Tab-separated table of C-alpha atoms in Angstrom:
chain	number	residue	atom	x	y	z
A	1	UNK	CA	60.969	-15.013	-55.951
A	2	UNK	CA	60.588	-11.333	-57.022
A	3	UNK	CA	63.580	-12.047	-59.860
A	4	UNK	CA	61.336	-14.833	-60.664
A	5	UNK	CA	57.524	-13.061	-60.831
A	6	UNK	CA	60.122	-10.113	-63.190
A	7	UNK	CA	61.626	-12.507	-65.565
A	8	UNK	CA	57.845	-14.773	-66.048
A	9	UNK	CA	57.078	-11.299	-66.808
A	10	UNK	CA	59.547	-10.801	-69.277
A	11	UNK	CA	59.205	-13.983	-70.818
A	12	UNK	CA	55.909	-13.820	-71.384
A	13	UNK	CA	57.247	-11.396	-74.377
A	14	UNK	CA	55.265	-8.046	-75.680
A	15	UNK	CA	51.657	-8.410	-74.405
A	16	UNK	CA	50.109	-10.323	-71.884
A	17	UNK	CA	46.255	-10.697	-70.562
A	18	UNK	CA	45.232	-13.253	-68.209
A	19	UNK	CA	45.234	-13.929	-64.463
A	20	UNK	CA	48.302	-14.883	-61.897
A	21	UNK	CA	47.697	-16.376	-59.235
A	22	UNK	CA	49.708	-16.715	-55.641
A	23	UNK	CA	49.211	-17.753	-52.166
A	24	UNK	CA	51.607	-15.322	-50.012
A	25	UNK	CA	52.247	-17.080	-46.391
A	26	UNK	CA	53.409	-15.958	-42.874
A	27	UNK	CA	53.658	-18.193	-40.141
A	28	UNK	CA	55.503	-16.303	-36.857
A	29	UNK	CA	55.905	-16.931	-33.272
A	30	UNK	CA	53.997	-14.947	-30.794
A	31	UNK	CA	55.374	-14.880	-27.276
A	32	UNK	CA	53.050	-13.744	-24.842
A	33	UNK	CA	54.717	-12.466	-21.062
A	34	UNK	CA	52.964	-14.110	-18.190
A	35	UNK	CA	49.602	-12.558	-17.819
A	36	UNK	CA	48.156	-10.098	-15.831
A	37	UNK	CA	44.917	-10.648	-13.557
A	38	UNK	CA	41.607	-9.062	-15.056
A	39	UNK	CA	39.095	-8.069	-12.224
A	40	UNK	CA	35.595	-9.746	-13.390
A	41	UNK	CA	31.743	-10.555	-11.700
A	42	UNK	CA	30.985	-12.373	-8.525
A	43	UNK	CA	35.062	-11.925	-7.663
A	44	UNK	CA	36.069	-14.055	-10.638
A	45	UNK	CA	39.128	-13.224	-12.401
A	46	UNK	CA	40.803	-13.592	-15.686
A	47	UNK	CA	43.749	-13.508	-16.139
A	48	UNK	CA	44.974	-11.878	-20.312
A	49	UNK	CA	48.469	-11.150	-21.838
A	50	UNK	CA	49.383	-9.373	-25.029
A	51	UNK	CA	52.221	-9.275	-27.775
A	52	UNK	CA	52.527	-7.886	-31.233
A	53	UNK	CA	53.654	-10.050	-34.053
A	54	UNK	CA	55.408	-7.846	-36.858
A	55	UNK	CA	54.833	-9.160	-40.464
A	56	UNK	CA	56.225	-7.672	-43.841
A	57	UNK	CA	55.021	-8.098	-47.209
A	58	UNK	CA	54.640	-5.156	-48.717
A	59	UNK	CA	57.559	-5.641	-51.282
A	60	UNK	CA	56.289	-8.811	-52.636
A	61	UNK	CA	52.997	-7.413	-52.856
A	62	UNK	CA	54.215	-3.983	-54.683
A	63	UNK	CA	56.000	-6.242	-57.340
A	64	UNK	CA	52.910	-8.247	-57.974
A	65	UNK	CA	51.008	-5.076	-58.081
A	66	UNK	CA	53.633	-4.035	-61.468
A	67	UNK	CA	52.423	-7.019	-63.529
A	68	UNK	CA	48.551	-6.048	-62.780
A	69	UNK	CA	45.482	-5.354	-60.007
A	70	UNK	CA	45.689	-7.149	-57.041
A	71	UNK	CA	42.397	-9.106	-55.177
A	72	UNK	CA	42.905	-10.817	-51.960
A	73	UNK	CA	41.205	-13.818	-50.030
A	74	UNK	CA	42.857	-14.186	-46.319
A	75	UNK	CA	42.429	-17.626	-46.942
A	76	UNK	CA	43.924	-18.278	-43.097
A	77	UNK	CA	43.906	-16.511	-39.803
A	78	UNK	CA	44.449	-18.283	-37.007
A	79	UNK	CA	46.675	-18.694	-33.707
A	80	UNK	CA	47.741	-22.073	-32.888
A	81	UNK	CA	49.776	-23.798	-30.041
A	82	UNK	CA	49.693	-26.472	-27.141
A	83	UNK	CA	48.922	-22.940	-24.730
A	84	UNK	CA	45.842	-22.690	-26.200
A	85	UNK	CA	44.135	-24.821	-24.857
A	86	UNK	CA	43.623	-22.730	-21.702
A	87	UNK	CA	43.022	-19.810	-23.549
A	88	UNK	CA	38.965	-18.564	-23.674
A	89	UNK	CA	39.395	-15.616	-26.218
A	90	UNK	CA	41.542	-14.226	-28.891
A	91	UNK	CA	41.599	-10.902	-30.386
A	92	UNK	CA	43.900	-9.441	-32.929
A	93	UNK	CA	44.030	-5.556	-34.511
A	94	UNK	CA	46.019	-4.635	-37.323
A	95	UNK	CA	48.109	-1.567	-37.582
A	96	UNK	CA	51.190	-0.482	-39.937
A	97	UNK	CA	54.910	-0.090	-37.766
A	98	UNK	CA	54.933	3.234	-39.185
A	99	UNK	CA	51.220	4.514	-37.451
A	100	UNK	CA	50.388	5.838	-40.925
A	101	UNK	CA	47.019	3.476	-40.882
A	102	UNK	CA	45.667	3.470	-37.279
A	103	UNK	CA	45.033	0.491	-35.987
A	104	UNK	CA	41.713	-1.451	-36.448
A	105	UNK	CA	39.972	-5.181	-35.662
A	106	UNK	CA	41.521	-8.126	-37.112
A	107	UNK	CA	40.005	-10.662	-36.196
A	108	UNK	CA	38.444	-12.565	-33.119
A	109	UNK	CA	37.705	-15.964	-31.933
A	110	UNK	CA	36.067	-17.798	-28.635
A	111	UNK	CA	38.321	-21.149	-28.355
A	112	UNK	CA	37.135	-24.228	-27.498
A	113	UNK	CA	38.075	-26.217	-24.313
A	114	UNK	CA	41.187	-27.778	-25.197
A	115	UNK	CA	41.501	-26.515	-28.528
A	116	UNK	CA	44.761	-26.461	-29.901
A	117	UNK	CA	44.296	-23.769	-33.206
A	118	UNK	CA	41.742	-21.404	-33.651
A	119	UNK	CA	40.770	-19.527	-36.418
A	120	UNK	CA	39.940	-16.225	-36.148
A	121	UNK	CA	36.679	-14.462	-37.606
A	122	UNK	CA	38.145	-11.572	-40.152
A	123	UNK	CA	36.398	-8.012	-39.160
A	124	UNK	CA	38.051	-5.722	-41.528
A	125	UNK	CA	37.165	-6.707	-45.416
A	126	UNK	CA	39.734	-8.535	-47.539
A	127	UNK	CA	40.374	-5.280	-49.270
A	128	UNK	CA	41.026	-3.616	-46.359
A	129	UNK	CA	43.345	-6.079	-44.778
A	130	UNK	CA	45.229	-5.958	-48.206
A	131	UNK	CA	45.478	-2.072	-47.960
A	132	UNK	CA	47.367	-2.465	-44.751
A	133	UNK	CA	49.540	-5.119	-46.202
A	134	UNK	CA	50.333	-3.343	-49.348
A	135	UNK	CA	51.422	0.001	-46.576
A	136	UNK	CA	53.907	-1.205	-45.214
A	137	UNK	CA	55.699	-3.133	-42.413
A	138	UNK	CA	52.577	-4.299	-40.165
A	139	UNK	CA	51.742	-5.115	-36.464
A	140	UNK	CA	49.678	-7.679	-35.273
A	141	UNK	CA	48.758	-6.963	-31.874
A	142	UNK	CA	47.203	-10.117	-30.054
A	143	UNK	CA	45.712	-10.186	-26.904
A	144	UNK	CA	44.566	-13.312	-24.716
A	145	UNK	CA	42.006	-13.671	-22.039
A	146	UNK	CA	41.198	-17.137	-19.955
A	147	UNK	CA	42.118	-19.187	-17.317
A	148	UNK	CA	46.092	-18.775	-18.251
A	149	UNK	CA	48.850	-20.149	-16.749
A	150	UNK	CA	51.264	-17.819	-14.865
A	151	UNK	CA	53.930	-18.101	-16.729
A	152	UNK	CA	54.673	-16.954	-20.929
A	153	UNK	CA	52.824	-18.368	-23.207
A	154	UNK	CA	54.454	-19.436	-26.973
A	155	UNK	CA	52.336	-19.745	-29.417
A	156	UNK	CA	52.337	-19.594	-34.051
A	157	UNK	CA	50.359	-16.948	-35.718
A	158	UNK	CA	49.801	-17.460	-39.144
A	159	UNK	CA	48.319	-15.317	-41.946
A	160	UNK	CA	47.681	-16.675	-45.423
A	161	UNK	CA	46.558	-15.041	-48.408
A	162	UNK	CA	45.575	-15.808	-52.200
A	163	UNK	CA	46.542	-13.327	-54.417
A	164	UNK	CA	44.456	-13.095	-57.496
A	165	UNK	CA	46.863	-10.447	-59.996
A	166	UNK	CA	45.104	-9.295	-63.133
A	167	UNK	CA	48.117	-9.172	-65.665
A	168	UNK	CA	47.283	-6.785	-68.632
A	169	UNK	CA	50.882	-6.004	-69.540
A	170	UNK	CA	51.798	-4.239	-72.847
A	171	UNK	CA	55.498	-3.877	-74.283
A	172	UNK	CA	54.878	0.148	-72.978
A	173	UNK	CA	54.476	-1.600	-69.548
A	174	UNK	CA	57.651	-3.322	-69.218
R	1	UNK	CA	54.859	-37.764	-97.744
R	2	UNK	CA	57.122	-37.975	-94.368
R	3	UNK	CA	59.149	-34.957	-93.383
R	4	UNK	CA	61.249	-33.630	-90.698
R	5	UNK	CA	61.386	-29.787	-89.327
R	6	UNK	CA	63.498	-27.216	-86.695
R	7	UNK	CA	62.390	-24.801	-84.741
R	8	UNK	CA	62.808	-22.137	-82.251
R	9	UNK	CA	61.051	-19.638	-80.977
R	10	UNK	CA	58.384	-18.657	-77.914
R	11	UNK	CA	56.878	-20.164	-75.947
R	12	UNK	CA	57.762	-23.372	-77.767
R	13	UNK	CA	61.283	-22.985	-77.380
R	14	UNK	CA	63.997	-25.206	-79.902
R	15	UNK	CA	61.739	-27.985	-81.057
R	16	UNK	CA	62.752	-31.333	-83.549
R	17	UNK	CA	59.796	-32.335	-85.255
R	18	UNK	CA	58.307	-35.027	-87.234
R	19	UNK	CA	55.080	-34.140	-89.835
R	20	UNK	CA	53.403	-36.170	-92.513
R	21	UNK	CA	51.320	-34.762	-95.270
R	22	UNK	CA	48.014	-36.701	-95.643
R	23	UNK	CA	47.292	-34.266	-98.309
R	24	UNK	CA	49.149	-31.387	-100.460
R	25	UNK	CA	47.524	-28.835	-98.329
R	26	UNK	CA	47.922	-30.602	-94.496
R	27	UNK	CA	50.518	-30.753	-92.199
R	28	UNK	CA	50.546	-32.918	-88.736
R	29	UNK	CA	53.274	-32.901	-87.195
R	30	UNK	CA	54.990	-33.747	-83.626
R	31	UNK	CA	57.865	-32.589	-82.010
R	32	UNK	CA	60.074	-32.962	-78.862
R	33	UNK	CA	61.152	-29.633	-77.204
R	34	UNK	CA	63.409	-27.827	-75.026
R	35	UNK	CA	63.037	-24.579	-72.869
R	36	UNK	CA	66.265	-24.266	-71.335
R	37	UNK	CA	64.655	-25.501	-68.340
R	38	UNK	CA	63.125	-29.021	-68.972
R	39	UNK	CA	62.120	-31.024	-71.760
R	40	UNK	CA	58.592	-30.483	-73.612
R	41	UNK	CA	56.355	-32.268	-76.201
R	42	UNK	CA	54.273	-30.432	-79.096
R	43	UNK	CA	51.825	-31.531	-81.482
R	44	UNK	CA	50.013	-29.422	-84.293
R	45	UNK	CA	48.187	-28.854	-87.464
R	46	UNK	CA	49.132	-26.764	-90.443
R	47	UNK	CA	46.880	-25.591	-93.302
R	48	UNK	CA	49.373	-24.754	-96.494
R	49	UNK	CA	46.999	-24.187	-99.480
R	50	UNK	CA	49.099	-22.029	-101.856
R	51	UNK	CA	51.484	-24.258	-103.733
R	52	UNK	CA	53.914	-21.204	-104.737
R	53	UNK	CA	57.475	-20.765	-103.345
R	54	UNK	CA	55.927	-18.121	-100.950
R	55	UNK	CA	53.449	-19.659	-99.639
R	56	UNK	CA	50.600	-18.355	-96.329
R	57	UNK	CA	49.826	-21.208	-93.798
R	58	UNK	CA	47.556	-21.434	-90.722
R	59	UNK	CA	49.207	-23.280	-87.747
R	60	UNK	CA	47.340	-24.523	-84.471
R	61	UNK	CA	49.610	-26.607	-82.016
R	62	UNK	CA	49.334	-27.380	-78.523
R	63	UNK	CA	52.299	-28.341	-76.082
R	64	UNK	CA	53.126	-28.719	-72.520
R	65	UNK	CA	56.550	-28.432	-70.761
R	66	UNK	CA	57.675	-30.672	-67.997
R	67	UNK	CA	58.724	-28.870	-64.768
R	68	UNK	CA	62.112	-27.114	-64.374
R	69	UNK	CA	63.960	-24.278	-62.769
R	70	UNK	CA	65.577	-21.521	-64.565
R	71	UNK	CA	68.572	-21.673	-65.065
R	72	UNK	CA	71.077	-19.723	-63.642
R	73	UNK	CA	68.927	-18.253	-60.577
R	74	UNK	CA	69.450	-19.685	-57.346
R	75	UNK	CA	66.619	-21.159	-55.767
R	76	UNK	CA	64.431	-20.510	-58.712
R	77	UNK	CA	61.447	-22.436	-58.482
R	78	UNK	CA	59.969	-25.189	-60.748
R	79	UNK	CA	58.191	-23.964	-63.765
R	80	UNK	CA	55.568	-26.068	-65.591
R	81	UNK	CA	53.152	-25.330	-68.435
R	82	UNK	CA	51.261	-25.850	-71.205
R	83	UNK	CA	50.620	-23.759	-74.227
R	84	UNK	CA	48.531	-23.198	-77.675
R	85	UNK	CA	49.474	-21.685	-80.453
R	86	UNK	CA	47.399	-19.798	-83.302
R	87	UNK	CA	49.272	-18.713	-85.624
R	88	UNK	CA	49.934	-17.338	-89.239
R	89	UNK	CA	53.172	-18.137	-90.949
R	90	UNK	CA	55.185	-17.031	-94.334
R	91	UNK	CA	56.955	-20.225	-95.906
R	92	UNK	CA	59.503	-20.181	-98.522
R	93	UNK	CA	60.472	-22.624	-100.501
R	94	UNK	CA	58.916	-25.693	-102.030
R	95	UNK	CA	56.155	-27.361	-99.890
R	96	UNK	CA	57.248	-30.632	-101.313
R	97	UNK	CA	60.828	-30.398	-100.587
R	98	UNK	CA	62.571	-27.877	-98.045
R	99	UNK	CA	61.004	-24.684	-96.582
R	100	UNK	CA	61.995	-22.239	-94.774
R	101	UNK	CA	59.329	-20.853	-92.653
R	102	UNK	CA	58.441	-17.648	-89.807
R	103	UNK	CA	55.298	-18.154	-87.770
R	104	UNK	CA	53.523	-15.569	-85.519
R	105	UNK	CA	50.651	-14.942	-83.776
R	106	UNK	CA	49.001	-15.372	-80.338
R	107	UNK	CA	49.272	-18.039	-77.768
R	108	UNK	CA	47.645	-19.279	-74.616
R	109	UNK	CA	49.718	-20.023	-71.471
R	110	UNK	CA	48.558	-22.070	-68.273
R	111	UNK	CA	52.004	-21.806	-66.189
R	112	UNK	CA	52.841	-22.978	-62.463
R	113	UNK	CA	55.548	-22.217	-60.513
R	114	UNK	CA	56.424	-23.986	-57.207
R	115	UNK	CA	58.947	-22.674	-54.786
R	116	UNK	CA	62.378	-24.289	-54.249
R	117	UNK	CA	63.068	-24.803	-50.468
R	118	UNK	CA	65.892	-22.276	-50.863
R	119	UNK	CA	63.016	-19.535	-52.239
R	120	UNK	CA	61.455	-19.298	-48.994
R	121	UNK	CA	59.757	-15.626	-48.771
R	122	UNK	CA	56.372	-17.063	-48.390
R	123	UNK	CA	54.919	-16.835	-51.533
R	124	UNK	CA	54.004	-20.466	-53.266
R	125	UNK	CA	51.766	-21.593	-55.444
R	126	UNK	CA	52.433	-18.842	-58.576
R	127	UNK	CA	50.526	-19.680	-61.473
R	128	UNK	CA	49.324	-17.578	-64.802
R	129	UNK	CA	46.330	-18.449	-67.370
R	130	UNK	CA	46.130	-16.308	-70.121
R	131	UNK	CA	46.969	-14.840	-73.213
R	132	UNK	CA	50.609	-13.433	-74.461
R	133	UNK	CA	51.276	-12.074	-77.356
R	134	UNK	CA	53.366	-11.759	-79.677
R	135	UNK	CA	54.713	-15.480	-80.167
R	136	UNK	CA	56.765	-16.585	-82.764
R	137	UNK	CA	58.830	-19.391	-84.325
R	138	UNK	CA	60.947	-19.737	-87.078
R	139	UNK	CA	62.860	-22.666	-88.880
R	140	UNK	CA	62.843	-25.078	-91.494
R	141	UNK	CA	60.946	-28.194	-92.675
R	142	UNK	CA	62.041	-31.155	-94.836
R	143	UNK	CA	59.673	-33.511	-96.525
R	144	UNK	CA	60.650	-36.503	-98.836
């Protein structure tokens, strides 16, 4: 695909102004271990697990960013799976592999009784998320809290974003 | 008058055309087209006021191209688009009879590229609206 976004490049001859679009997609399997017990009021307890999900665009985005200025819409954030639906609370932080951004909120989201996807509520601007992207290698770490079974959970994280590239390439460009 | 013309150049690609001239100074024309990738269709209007054997025209066209993959990448994806052209030319020859002809100017792109199944690194949906410059043709017309 990057041989592709080179040679549209290329083709499109001496000068070029206009906008490129592209919706850049990660969909990736997040296995949770079986969960620990959470101490909570009145002798309840909740029971959470964790994993980190590793996702790598950054050398898709850098070729974009040649042709012209990137802008990003996450236009999907969510965690999705049969598990779910005994899960009460997702939360999500983003962080590069290499710990040269720190990590920060993704994203959060209560889930419904029985739900079976949930979208999560983006913290960190668009921007910002993009910045992190553009980094490096990245690490979603998620982390789930609820009435879970004792055993590992499986579920799909998925991450969309539409790229909006400014192209305002001259022949000294190329 | 009825007349015939070649072509090549970008972002048309090789074109085969048919024109008829209303009047001296008027072209129409329409032409089938190829890309290397998939077939296309163009039509267009040329203004050719200067009956001399050099002659200055004005050319508007618009054309689309079908979808197809470039060739010789694998798992290139599906290219589509459409296109206008604005340009000025430089004709030689006589407008009645055979002309050779360059024309260049600007022209406006609306492309789309879908990924092949092969292509999967999670980017879909590529697209580009905008302007590219220079474009350019060149070839020869034949009226009788």
């Amino acid at each position: 695909m990057k041989k592709t976004i080179a040679l549209l490049g290329l083709a499109m001859a001496a000068c070029t102004n206009g906008q490129g679009n592209v919706d850049v997609t990660t969909s990736n399997r997040a296995t949770f271990p079986a969960p620990v017990a959470l101490p909570g009021a009145l002798g309840q307890v909740s029971l959470t697990t964790e994993t980190d999900v590793n996702l790598d665009v950054h050398r898709d985005l850098a070729s974009m960013a040649k042709v012209g200025t990137l802008g990003v819409i996450i236009s999907q954030d969510s965690v999705s799976g049969a598990d779910l639906a005994q899960v009460d609370q997702v939360t999500a932080t983003i962080a590069t592999a290499d710990g040269t951004m720190p990590a920060r909120p993704l994203g959060r989201a209560i889930v419904e009784l029985g739900s079976t996807e949930v979208g999560l509520s983006s913290l960190p601007s668009d921007p910002e998320v993009l910045r992190y992207l553009q980094e490096g290698p990245v690490v979603v770490h998620l982390t789930l809290t609820g009435a879970l079974p004792e055993r590992p959970i499986t579920l799909n994280y998925a991450l969309d974003a539409h790229v909006a590239i400014g192209v305002a390439l001259s022949a000294d460009s190329l | 008058m009825f007349g015939m013309a070649m072509d090549v150049g970008v972002p048309d690609g090789a074109g085969l055309a048919l024109s008829v001239r209303p009047v001296d100074w008027l072209r129409v024309g329409a032409a089938v087209t190829h890309n290397t990738m998939a077939p296309g269709a163009r039509v267009g209007v040329t203004l050719d006021p200067m009956r001399t054997l050099v002659g200055i025209t004005l050319t508007v066209e618009g054309g689309h191209y079908w979808s197809g993959t470039v060739p010789g990448i694998q798992g290139a994806p599906a290219v589509a688009y459409n296109y206008a052209n604005f340009h000025t030319g430089l004709e030689f020859g006589d407008r009645s009879s055979f002309r050779f002809f360059f024309h260049g100017g600007a022209s406006w792109l609306d492309m789309s590229a879908s990924a092949s199944q092969s292509a999967l690194s999670g980017l879909s949906n590529l697209s580009y609206r905008g302007w590219m410059a220079p474009s350019a043709k060149l070839g020869f017309s034949l009226h009788f």
